[in-house]
Amino acid sequence: MNLEFTPEEQAFRDEVRAFIEANYPKHLGDVGLREDLSREDFLAWHKILGEKGWSVPAWPEQYGGTGWTPTQRYIWSEENARVNAVMPLPFGVSMVGPVIYTFGSEEQKAKHLPGIRSGDVWWCQGYSEPGAGSDLASLKTTAVRDGDHYVINGQKTWTTLAQYADWGFFLCRTDTDAAKPQEGISFILVDMKTPGVEVKPIKLLDGGYEVNETWLTDVRVPVENLVGEENKGWTYAKFLLAHERSGIAGVARSKRGVEKLREIAANEMVDGEPLIEDFEFARKVSQLEIDLAALEITELRTLAGEQAGKGPGPESSILKIKGTEIQQRLTELTLEAVGSYAAPYYHSIANDDGSNEYPVGPDYSAHAAETYFNMRKTSIYGGSNEIQRNIITKMILGL
Ligand SMILES: Cc1cc2nc3c(=O)[nH]c(=O)nc-3n(C[C@H](O)[C@H](O)[C@H](O)COP(=O)(O)OP(=O)(O)OC[C@H]3O[C@@H](n4cnc5c(N)ncnc54)[C@H](O)[C@@H]3O)c2cc1C
């Protein structure tokens, strides 16, 4: 594996850096908490990229992809991480989009792919249920055929940002008598404005609102919203999950996070010395950097495989585990660095219009506690890390 970037790749980096500097919406600045963004904020960069033709780089060119190599896509994600860009959300671009262009009908492609590319249509993911997370195949939401409609009943949960969603993709049971639970599941597209769809907020540990319960009561959906074949939804669901996991390592963003942590630790004083010069703290930051460098090499190796024509396989489970452990460690060390300034929980005060309370600590401490709490999610979503270990045990180690 060659780790050097070629002159063409360097030139590509210059091109995308210049484009980002000229076009990234200034008002988004260096966002602290993503859950504070409005729908328009989330979509602002997506829409600019849609116009440029860069919103769905990984898609086949016939559907609007850029034709970039995996290395170019890696450079693209690094350059966006440099400015902490609010990227197009994965639900349309990396999840349902690839399912639709791979398994969907021509009508579905024509109807749904343009809105995903342009950022005009927001999608949410309706997989998990209160009794079906890791054991997704035990899901109970049903879709019963009634003439040229399905009638859907059930409850989904943890539906991320469904409060903004125009459309959702839902796994529903269409055959309750199938021999195995994986059989008899279908992948159905639902217009979130259909009567009977109800989205209810779940408040998280960090006080934010980014996940929901989604209730479906006698929701009538035209049969043409079924993707692929009836009862074959499990195949499409698994295809989607492999795509979901491969983007989850977040190496470029974590590299930037380490830089920021170093800045904070250089500013925080302990016994008259900058914290970063404290031997024990510096050791922890170095260990994190070593782990991150190892993850980066693993990701580049996976990219080299992709460049040679291999799709995302079980290696994406390794990237997911290590990537999320590093993201969580970063938030732990940031919390440690800002110390007691992380304790006053003044996010709500700071964001409350009209408040004249002074922040208690430096700016960088403002969201340290919330970010720490929020990032606990990363080892759970996209398939928990324990489940990823099971996949590695079976698929890679062959045990
Ligand atoms: C912030 C957030 C956003 C999410 N967004 C979405 C979304 O948009 N759409 C959606 O459909 N879902 C979403 N999810 C749901 C997510 O996919 C599930 O939470 C996840 O799959 C785990 O399922 P569960 O919560 O039911 O936990 P369980 O499956 O009940 O697991 C509980 C614990 O047991 C462990 N465990 C379970 N089975 C095994 C096993 N066989 N071996 C070893 N350990 C095991 C798990 O690792 C976990 O630690 C989101 C979750 C979170 C936290």
PDB file of C-alpha atoms in Angstrom, residues 1 4 55 75 85 159-160 163 192 194 209 215 225 233 244 267 269 278 284 337 380 383 390 397:
ATOM      1  CA  MET A   1       0.000   0.000   0.000  1.00  0.00           C
ATOM      2  CA  GLU A   4       2.070   8.961  -0.402  1.00  0.00           C
ATOM      3  CA  SER A  55     -23.292  16.055  -2.650  1.00  0.00           C
ATOM      4  CA  ILE A  75      -9.222  13.779   0.959  1.00  0.00           C
ATOM      5  CA  ALA A  85     -18.329  21.218   8.175  1.00  0.00           C
ATOM      6  CA  THR A 159     -35.570   7.743  14.839  1.00  0.00           C
ATOM      7  CA  THR A 160     -32.849  10.370  14.464  1.00  0.00           C
ATOM      8  CA  GLN A 163     -38.884  15.813  13.437  1.00  0.00           C
ATOM      9  CA  MET A 192     -43.946  11.255   6.757  1.00  0.00           C
ATOM     10  CA  THR A 194     -49.239  10.423   5.647  1.00  0.00           C
ATOM     11  CA  TYR A 209     -33.530  16.644  21.075  1.00  0.00           C
ATOM     12  CA  TRP A 215     -45.727   5.726  15.828  1.00  0.00           C
ATOM     13  CA  ASN A 225     -43.365   2.390  -2.260  1.00  0.00           C
ATOM     14  CA  GLY A 233     -36.214  -6.437   2.911  1.00  0.00           C
ATOM     15  CA  GLU A 244     -23.745   3.065   7.316  1.00  0.00           C
ATOM     16  CA  ASN A 267      -4.360  26.966  27.704  1.00  0.00           C
ATOM     17  CA  MET A 269      -2.949  25.685  33.790  1.00  0.00           C
ATOM     18  CA  ASP A 278       1.754  17.428  32.673  1.00  0.00           C
ATOM     19  CA  LYS A 284      -2.948  10.054  27.507  1.00  0.00           C
ATOM     20  CA  ALA A 337      -8.903  19.162  30.559  1.00  0.00           C
ATOM     21  CA  ILE A 380     -24.616   2.079  20.431  1.00  0.00           C
ATOM     22  CA  GLY A 383     -25.142  -1.558  15.472  1.00  0.00           C
ATOM     23  CA  ASN A 390     -19.547 -10.613  17.261  1.00  0.00           C
ATOM     24  CA  LEU A 397     -11.639 -14.572  12.721  1.00  0.00           C
TER      25      LEU A 397
END
